mmCIF file of C-alpha atoms in Angstrom:
data_model
loop_
_atom_site.group_PDB
_atom_site.id
_atom_site.type_symbol
_atom_site.label_atom_id
_atom_site.label_comp_id
_atom_site.label_asym_id
_atom_site.label_seq_id
_atom_site.Cartn_x
_atom_site.Cartn_y
_atom_site.Cartn_z
ATOM 1 C CA ALA T 1 0.000 0.000 0.000
ATOM 2 C CA THR T 2 1.106 3.540 -0.631
ATOM 3 C CA SER T 3 2.278 5.290 2.537
ATOM 4 C CA ARG T 4 0.660 8.591 3.486
ATOM 5 C CA ALA T 5 3.569 9.518 5.769
ATOM 6 C CA PRO T 6 5.866 12.421 4.740
ATOM 7 C CA PRO T 7 8.945 11.283 2.751
ATOM 8 C CA LEU T 8 11.188 12.314 5.652
ATOM 9 C CA GLN T 9 9.602 9.574 7.772
ATOM 10 C CA TRP T 10 10.924 6.971 5.350
ATOM 11 C CA TRP T 11 14.483 8.134 5.898
ATOM 12 C CA LEU T 12 14.052 8.300 9.655
ATOM 13 C CA LYS T 13 12.243 4.969 10.121
ATOM 14 C CA HIS T 14 13.237 2.659 7.268
ATOM 15 C CA TYR T 15 16.470 3.712 5.586
ATOM 16 C CA GLU T 16 18.877 2.515 8.271
ATOM 17 C CA ARG T 17 17.206 -0.888 8.559
ATOM 18 C CA LEU T 18 17.299 -1.456 4.799
ATOM 19 C CA ALA T 19 20.889 -0.248 4.471
ATOM 20 C CA GLN T 20 22.134 -2.611 7.218
ATOM 21 C CA ASP T 21 20.465 -5.762 5.888
ATOM 22 C CA PRO T 22 21.678 -6.708 2.361
ATOM 23 C CA SER T 23 19.139 -9.534 2.196
ATOM 24 C CA LEU T 24 16.371 -6.923 1.886
ATOM 25 C CA GLY T 25 17.714 -6.031 -1.563
ATOM 26 C CA MET T 26 18.004 -2.242 -1.400
ATOM 27 C CA VAL T 27 20.268 -0.700 -4.057
ATOM 28 C CA GLU T 28 21.892 2.619 -3.172
ATOM 29 C CA CYS T 29 23.884 4.985 -5.378
ATOM 30 C CA GLU T 30 24.918 8.618 -5.750
ATOM 31 C CA GLN T 31 23.764 10.464 -8.840
ATOM 32 C CA ARG T 32 25.878 13.386 -10.026
ATOM 33 C CA ALA T 33 25.164 16.121 -12.554
ATOM 34 C CA GLY T 34 24.622 14.628 -15.995
ATOM 35 C CA ASP T 35 23.973 11.089 -14.720
ATOM 36 C CA ILE T 36 20.882 9.148 -15.792
ATOM 37 C CA ILE T 37 19.359 6.419 -13.648
ATOM 38 C CA TYR T 38 16.878 3.900 -15.000
ATOM 39 C CA VAL T 39 14.387 2.625 -12.420
ATOM 40 C CA PRO T 40 12.690 -0.607 -13.631
ATOM 41 C CA ALA T 41 8.911 -0.811 -13.602
ATOM 42 C CA GLY T 42 7.503 -1.702 -10.181
ATOM 43 C CA TRP T 43 10.616 -0.737 -8.225
ATOM 44 C CA TRP T 44 10.044 1.463 -5.195
ATOM 45 C CA HIS T 45 12.516 4.327 -5.021
ATOM 46 C CA CYS T 46 13.281 7.397 -2.973
ATOM 47 C CA VAL T 47 15.541 10.411 -3.624
ATOM 48 C CA LEU T 48 17.448 12.607 -1.167
ATOM 49 C CA ASN T 49 19.072 15.818 -2.382
ATOM 50 C CA THR T 50 22.517 16.181 -0.754
ATOM 51 C CA VAL T 51 23.945 19.271 -2.491
ATOM 52 C CA PRO T 52 25.239 21.875 -0.003
ATOM 53 C CA SER T 53 22.942 24.609 -1.258
ATOM 54 C CA GLY T 54 19.924 22.378 -0.763
ATOM 55 C CA LEU T 55 18.751 23.174 -4.295
ATOM 56 C CA ALA T 56 18.717 20.588 -7.074
ATOM 57 C CA ILE T 57 16.784 20.254 -10.311
ATOM 58 C CA ALA T 58 15.857 16.800 -11.560
ATOM 59 C CA VAL T 59 14.062 15.792 -14.752
ATOM 60 C CA THR T 60 11.971 12.613 -14.644
ATOM 61 C CA GLN T 61 10.595 10.720 -17.640
ATOM 62 C CA ASN T 62 8.127 7.889 -17.123
ATOM 63 C CA LEU T 63 8.351 5.168 -19.763
ATOM 64 C CA LEU T 64 5.483 3.019 -21.000
ATOM 65 C CA PRO T 65 6.906 -0.034 -22.794
ATOM 66 C CA PRO T 66 4.536 -1.316 -25.530
ATOM 67 C CA LEU T 67 4.067 -4.717 -23.924
ATOM 68 C CA ALA T 68 3.134 -3.095 -20.596
ATOM 69 C CA LEU T 69 0.161 -1.186 -22.014
ATOM 70 C CA SER T 70 -2.261 -4.101 -21.660
ATOM 71 C CA LYS T 71 -1.500 -4.250 -17.935
ATOM 72 C CA LEU T 72 -1.546 -0.508 -17.313
ATOM 73 C CA TRP T 73 -4.396 0.560 -19.631
ATOM 74 C CA PRO T 74 -7.224 -0.134 -17.125
ATOM 75 C CA GLU T 75 -5.544 2.086 -14.528
ATOM 76 C CA ILE T 76 -4.661 4.844 -17.034
ATOM 77 C CA SER T 77 -8.120 4.968 -18.590
ATOM 78 C CA LYS T 78 -9.828 4.985 -15.183
ATOM 79 C CA ASN T 79 -7.634 7.464 -13.289
ATOM 80 C CA ASN T 80 -6.442 9.731 -16.090
ATOM 81 C CA PRO T 81 -8.889 9.750 -19.038
ATOM 82 C CA GLY T 82 -7.209 12.824 -20.527
ATOM 83 C CA LEU T 83 -3.888 10.996 -20.764
ATOM 84 C CA ALA T 84 -5.676 7.891 -22.060
ATOM 85 C CA ALA T 85 -7.318 9.856 -24.878
ATOM 86 C CA GLU T 86 -4.032 11.508 -25.852
ATOM 87 C CA LEU T 87 -2.257 8.156 -25.821
ATOM 88 C CA ALA T 88 -4.981 6.590 -27.983
ATOM 89 C CA ARG T 89 -4.695 9.409 -30.529
ATOM 90 C CA LEU T 90 -0.908 9.045 -30.664
ATOM 91 C CA LEU T 91 -1.233 5.311 -31.261
ATOM 92 C CA ALA T 92 -3.652 5.989 -34.111
ATOM 93 C CA GLN T 93 -1.019 8.140 -35.820
ATOM 94 C CA GLN T 94 1.675 5.442 -35.763
ATOM 95 C CA PRO T 95 2.325 3.252 -38.824
ATOM 96 C CA PRO T 96 0.939 -0.210 -37.999
ATOM 97 C CA ASP T 97 4.217 -1.968 -38.815
ATOM 98 C CA GLU T 98 5.994 0.113 -36.157
ATOM 99 C CA ILE T 99 3.577 -0.652 -33.332
ATOM 100 C CA ARG T 100 4.666 -3.463 -31.022
ATOM 101 C CA ILE T 101 1.473 -3.554 -28.977
ATOM 102 C CA PRO T 102 -0.668 -6.714 -29.007
ATOM 103 C CA ALA T 103 -3.655 -6.499 -31.364
ATOM 104 C CA GLU T 104 -6.151 -7.218 -28.582
ATOM 105 C CA THR T 105 -4.815 -4.262 -26.569
ATOM 106 C CA LEU T 106 -5.130 -1.941 -29.580
ATOM 107 C CA ARG T 107 -8.755 -3.025 -30.022
ATOM 108 C CA THR T 108 -9.406 -2.281 -26.345
ATOM 109 C CA VAL T 109 -7.881 1.191 -26.694
ATOM 110 C CA ALA T 110 -9.873 1.932 -29.878
ATOM 111 C CA ALA T 111 -13.121 0.772 -28.268
ATOM 112 C CA TRP T 112 -12.470 2.925 -25.188
ATOM 113 C CA LEU T 113 -11.839 6.018 -27.309
ATOM 114 C CA HIS T 114 -14.949 5.309 -29.373
ATOM 115 C CA THR T 115 -17.071 5.104 -26.198
ATOM 116 C CA HIS T 116 -15.581 8.008 -24.252
ATOM 117 C CA GLU T 117 -15.321 10.567 -27.047
ATOM 118 C CA GLY T 118 -18.838 10.261 -28.377
ATOM 119 C CA GLY T 119 -17.970 8.246 -31.480
ATOM 120 C CA GLY T 120 -20.023 5.613 -33.191
ATOM 121 C CA SER T 121 -23.481 5.659 -34.607
ATOM 122 C CA LYS T 122 -25.546 8.754 -33.904
ATOM 123 C CA ALA T 123 -28.404 7.762 -36.163
ATOM 124 C CA ASN T 124 -31.091 10.292 -36.912
ATOM 125 C CA ALA T 125 -34.718 9.686 -36.017
ATOM 126 C CA ALA T 126 -35.555 8.213 -39.411
ATOM 127 C CA SER T 127 -32.763 5.648 -39.330
ATOM 128 C CA LYS T 128 -33.620 4.619 -35.763
ATOM 129 C CA GLU T 129 -36.991 3.408 -37.045
ATOM 130 C CA LEU T 130 -35.292 1.072 -39.533
ATOM 131 C CA PRO T 131 -33.574 -2.275 -38.888
ATOM 132 C CA PRO T 132 -29.798 -2.346 -38.304
ATOM 133 C CA CYS T 133 -27.656 -1.739 -41.365
ATOM 134 C CA VAL T 134 -24.071 -2.285 -42.471
ATOM 135 C CA LEU T 135 -21.658 -0.336 -44.627
ATOM 136 C CA PHE T 136 -18.979 -2.557 -46.152
ATOM 137 C CA PHE T 137 -15.942 -0.411 -46.832
ATOM 138 C CA SER T 138 -12.392 -0.631 -48.071
ATOM 139 C CA VAL T 139 -9.552 1.781 -47.277
ATOM 140 C CA ASP T 140 -7.299 2.129 -50.304
ATOM 141 C CA GLY T 141 -8.937 4.565 -52.718
ATOM 142 C CA VAL T 142 -11.853 5.162 -50.341
ATOM 143 C CA LEU T 143 -10.389 6.676 -47.179
ATOM 144 C CA ALA T 144 -6.790 6.834 -48.383
ATOM 145 C CA LYS T 145 -6.423 8.547 -51.744
ATOM 146 C CA ARG T 146 -4.084 7.156 -54.383
ATOM 147 C CA ALA T 147 -2.764 8.657 -57.600
ATOM 148 C CA LYS T 148 -4.364 7.298 -60.759
ATOM 149 C CA SER T 149 -0.934 6.557 -62.194
ATOM 150 C CA ASN T 150 -0.295 4.319 -59.176
ATOM 151 C CA ALA T 151 -3.655 2.568 -59.248
ATOM 152 C CA GLY T 152 -2.012 -0.852 -59.073
ATOM 153 C CA ALA T 153 1.049 0.086 -57.071
ATOM 154 C CA GLU T 154 -0.388 -0.973 -53.749
ATOM 155 C CA SER T 155 -1.552 -4.379 -54.941
ATOM 156 C CA ASN T 156 0.444 -7.557 -54.595
ATOM 157 C CA ALA T 157 0.729 -10.424 -57.052
ATOM 158 C CA ALA T 158 -2.629 -11.811 -55.930
ATOM 159 C CA GLY T 159 -4.361 -8.524 -56.707
ATOM 160 C CA LEU T 160 -4.888 -7.603 -53.057
ATOM 161 C CA GLU T 161 -4.318 -4.341 -51.265
ATOM 162 C CA ALA T 162 -0.996 -4.371 -49.460
ATOM 163 C CA VAL T 163 -1.076 -3.700 -45.738
ATOM 164 C CA PRO T 164 -0.112 -0.016 -45.670
ATOM 165 C CA SER T 165 2.931 1.009 -43.664
ATOM 166 C CA ALA T 166 0.946 4.135 -42.763
ATOM 167 C CA PHE T 167 -2.766 4.226 -43.516
ATOM 168 C CA GLY T 168 -2.602 7.810 -44.728
ATOM 169 C CA VAL T 169 -6.335 8.405 -44.398
ATOM 170 C CA ASP T 170 -7.663 11.638 -45.818
ATOM 171 C CA GLU T 171 -9.537 13.685 -43.216
ATOM 172 C CA ASN T 172 -12.159 14.861 -45.733
ATOM 173 C CA CYS T 173 -12.914 11.247 -46.662
ATOM 174 C CA ILE T 174 -13.119 10.326 -42.965
ATOM 175 C CA ARG T 175 -15.600 13.167 -42.379
ATOM 176 C CA GLU T 176 -17.807 11.902 -45.202
ATOM 177 C CA LEU T 177 -17.668 8.388 -43.745
ATOM 178 C CA ALA T 178 -18.650 9.767 -40.333
ATOM 179 C CA ARG T 179 -21.582 11.585 -41.948
ATOM 180 C CA VAL T 180 -22.817 8.358 -43.516
ATOM 181 C CA VAL T 181 -22.615 6.603 -40.153
ATOM 182 C CA GLU T 182 -24.338 9.460 -38.338
ATOM 183 C CA GLU T 183 -27.253 9.747 -40.761
ATOM 184 C CA SER T 184 -27.800 6.033 -41.358
ATOM 185 C CA GLY T 185 -26.731 4.418 -38.088
ATOM 186 C CA ALA T 186 -24.632 1.947 -40.090
ATOM 187 C CA GLU T 187 -22.123 -0.459 -38.614
ATOM 188 C CA LEU T 188 -18.766 -0.320 -40.403
ATOM 189 C CA VAL T 189 -17.508 -3.689 -41.670
ATOM 190 C CA LEU T 190 -14.053 -3.884 -43.238
ATOM 191 C CA THR T 191 -13.465 -5.473 -46.664
ATOM 192 C CA ALA T 192 -9.802 -4.480 -47.241
ATOM 193 C CA SER T 193 -7.769 -7.536 -48.197
ATOM 194 C CA TRP T 194 -5.408 -7.049 -45.242
ATOM 195 C CA ARG T 195 -8.386 -7.651 -42.922
ATOM 196 C CA GLY T 196 -6.795 -11.057 -42.309
ATOM 197 C CA SER T 197 -4.039 -9.370 -40.272
ATOM 198 C CA GLU T 198 -5.155 -8.908 -36.676
ATOM 199 C CA GLU T 199 -2.362 -6.372 -36.102
ATOM 200 C CA ALA T 200 -3.384 -4.273 -39.111
ATOM 201 C CA LYS T 201 -7.072 -4.394 -38.161
ATOM 202 C CA ALA T 202 -6.300 -3.354 -34.601
ATOM 203 C CA ALA T 203 -4.021 -0.528 -35.740
ATOM 204 C CA PHE T 204 -6.643 0.739 -38.180
ATOM 205 C CA GLY T 205 -9.261 0.463 -35.447
ATOM 206 C CA ALA T 206 -7.155 2.918 -33.445
ATOM 207 C CA VAL T 207 -7.048 5.240 -36.476
ATOM 208 C CA LEU T 208 -10.846 5.192 -36.674
ATOM 209 C CA GLY T 209 -11.263 5.453 -32.903
ATOM 210 C CA ALA T 210 -9.184 8.626 -32.811
ATOM 211 C CA ARG T 211 -11.724 10.109 -35.210
ATOM 212 C CA GLY T 212 -14.830 8.973 -33.372
ATOM 213 C CA LEU T 213 -15.555 5.914 -35.541
ATOM 214 C CA PHE T 214 -15.528 2.224 -34.748
ATOM 215 C CA SER T 215 -15.251 -1.006 -36.723
ATOM 216 C CA SER T 216 -14.880 -4.373 -35.019
ATOM 217 C CA ARG T 217 -15.943 -6.812 -37.758
ATOM 218 C CA ALA T 218 -14.747 -7.786 -41.206
ATOM 219 C CA VAL T 219 -16.066 -10.061 -43.941
ATOM 220 C CA THR T 220 -14.791 -13.616 -44.062
ATOM 221 C CA MET T 221 -11.416 -14.477 -45.584
ATOM 222 C CA ASN T 222 -12.712 -17.882 -46.696
ATOM 223 C CA ASP T 223 -12.134 -18.579 -50.382
ATOM 224 C CA LEU T 224 -15.654 -18.467 -51.846
ATOM 225 C CA PRO T 225 -16.638 -18.711 -55.524
ATOM 226 C CA GLY T 226 -17.228 -15.159 -56.680
ATOM 227 C CA GLY T 227 -14.513 -13.613 -54.491
ATOM 228 C CA LEU T 228 -15.186 -10.546 -52.378
ATOM 229 C CA ALA T 229 -18.734 -10.124 -53.685
ATOM 230 C CA SER T 230 -19.635 -13.578 -52.383
ATOM 231 C CA GLN T 231 -17.857 -12.919 -49.101
ATOM 232 C CA ILE T 232 -19.981 -9.807 -48.581
ATOM 233 C CA LEU T 233 -23.173 -11.656 -49.483
ATOM 234 C CA HIS T 234 -22.163 -14.430 -47.082
ATOM 235 C CA PHE T 235 -21.892 -11.832 -44.296
ATOM 236 C CA THR T 236 -25.330 -10.363 -45.006
ATOM 237 C CA GLY T 237 -26.873 -13.831 -44.994
ATOM 238 C CA GLN T 238 -25.192 -14.966 -41.779
ATOM 239 C CA ALA T 239 -26.014 -11.712 -39.964
ATOM 240 C CA ALA T 240 -29.553 -11.445 -41.426
ATOM 241 C CA ILE T 241 -28.855 -7.872 -42.590
ATOM 242 C CA ASP T 242 -31.423 -6.356 -44.965
ATOM 243 C CA ARG T 243 -30.054 -2.821 -45.200
ATOM 244 C CA TRP T 244 -26.502 -2.632 -46.462
ATOM 245 C CA ALA T 245 -24.257 -0.899 -48.950
ATOM 246 C CA VAL T 246 -20.723 -1.268 -50.261
ATOM 247 C CA VAL T 247 -18.137 1.398 -51.010
ATOM 248 C CA ASP T 248 -14.982 0.405 -52.866
ATOM 249 C CA ALA T 249 -12.569 1.848 -55.395
ATOM 250 C CA ASP T 250 -12.149 -1.373 -57.387
ATOM 251 C CA GLU T 251 -15.392 -2.671 -58.872
ATOM 252 C CA PHE T 252 -13.357 -4.947 -61.154
ATOM 253 C CA ASP T 253 -11.793 -6.724 -58.172
ATOM 254 C CA LEU T 254 -15.076 -6.749 -56.262
ATOM 255 C CA PHE T 255 -16.748 -8.860 -58.947
ATOM 256 C CA GLY T 256 -13.720 -10.954 -59.786
ATOM 257 C CA GLY T 257 -13.185 -9.261 -63.131
ATOM 258 C CA LYS T 258 -16.613 -10.195 -64.505
ATOM 259 C CA ASN T 259 -18.573 -7.991 -66.862
ATOM 260 C CA LEU T 260 -22.001 -6.871 -65.654
ATOM 261 C CA ASN T 261 -23.778 -9.322 -67.984
ATOM 262 C CA GLU T 262 -21.807 -12.180 -66.406
ATOM 263 C CA LEU T 263 -22.935 -11.530 -62.842
ATOM 264 C CA SER T 264 -25.161 -13.890 -60.900
ATOM 265 C CA MET T 265 -28.523 -12.664 -59.634
ATOM 266 C CA MET T 266 -27.140 -12.009 -56.121
ATOM 267 C CA GLN T 267 -24.058 -10.293 -57.531
ATOM 268 C CA THR T 268 -26.396 -8.053 -59.497
ATOM 269 C CA VAL T 269 -28.140 -7.181 -56.214
ATOM 270 C CA LEU T 270 -24.757 -6.303 -54.730
ATOM 271 C CA GLN T 271 -23.830 -4.215 -57.773
ATOM 272 C CA ALA T 272 -26.965 -2.130 -57.219
ATOM 273 C CA ARG T 273 -25.880 -1.443 -53.648
ATOM 274 C CA CYS T 274 -22.233 -0.724 -54.472
ATOM 275 C CA MET T 275 -20.805 2.779 -54.811
ATOM 276 C CA ARG T 276 -17.466 3.089 -56.519
ATOM 277 C CA THR T 277 -15.125 5.918 -55.579
ATOM 278 C CA ASP T 278 -12.550 7.650 -57.715
ATOM 279 C CA ALA T 279 -9.365 6.354 -56.116
ATOM 280 C CA ALA T 280 -7.649 9.698 -56.637
ATOM 281 C CA THR T 281 -10.265 11.611 -54.642
ATOM 282 C CA GLY T 282 -11.610 8.930 -52.291
ATOM 283 C CA LEU T 283 -15.003 9.113 -50.634
ATOM 284 C CA ASP T 284 -16.609 12.441 -51.564
ATOM 285 C CA ALA T 285 -19.869 14.148 -50.608
ATOM 286 C CA ALA T 286 -21.807 12.931 -53.665
ATOM 287 C CA THR T 287 -20.847 9.299 -53.051
ATOM 288 C CA ALA T 288 -21.647 9.656 -49.357
ATOM 289 C CA ASP T 289 -25.097 11.035 -50.243
ATOM 290 C CA GLU T 290 -25.801 7.995 -52.423
ATOM 291 C CA LEU T 291 -24.688 5.639 -49.653
ATOM 292 C CA ILE T 292 -26.999 7.380 -47.187
ATOM 293 C CA LYS T 293 -29.867 7.051 -49.657
ATOM 294 C CA ILE T 294 -29.244 3.304 -50.024
ATOM 295 C CA LEU T 295 -28.877 2.733 -46.294
ATOM 296 C CA THR T 296 -31.930 4.724 -45.222
ATOM 297 C CA THR T 297 -34.317 3.228 -47.770
ATOM 298 C CA GLU T 298 -36.191 0.267 -46.366
ATOM 299 C CA GLU T 299 -37.039 -2.448 -48.848
ATOM 300 C CA GLU T 300 -39.282 -5.439 -48.211
ATOM 301 C CA ASP T 301 -36.897 -7.743 -50.052
ATOM 302 C CA ASP T 302 -34.170 -7.707 -52.654
#
């Protein structure tokens, strides 16, 4: 337990006993000007200024090792929510391949920020009267712009989006996404091909959380005939979702390279609910308006 006694009492009552008994494990040293002392996590320590003038200036820096965040996050978020929010925002700005924090911890941080900063669905009265809905979204070319000349630069040999070293989301695109969520009450479900990486999903969750948005689910990675289109349709069937829309920059990839006259009946349904962005500009106001229209229109069946 933390002592409420003045620090001087420690020196008067405990120092001599600890100093005389090596088995108690106290380590004692003298720190001079310019010296740096590292105190490991969990070690009790006490400082006594011994300079003749009685005046000394010390600079202390508390370290938070990445692997310690999962243990310390409950205490930080409970006792210092301001620090917790700032820490969550800083994590959201880090490239995912440079973060050494477990994916589960990143999801916890993103969920906390989403809850405590008023993020998430703020559906209007009209959307609250409708059943739950889902917006399936990708990142590359939707929230992160890409130059037309580099349209294929971020794809690997399998034709999938590469996991970005920094997500590079465009704030205008994020604002349009937030508007869609606010006006429709939609849940965000990830379709980016790197959704199979728990670390990337958790890191991107922190990016969204820092901007008041939240996404905890993604479509299946199972290899289904029809590719991503079938994976999305599988999700809607399993979750019994009637209201849904898709936003993607690559309609060709979405339908496995098929022409419109080659699509199955269900793929045709998906095509009618899919909005394609210009990859160079990302999600814009006009596309967001169309998504809202799709998501807030209740249909008896497809």
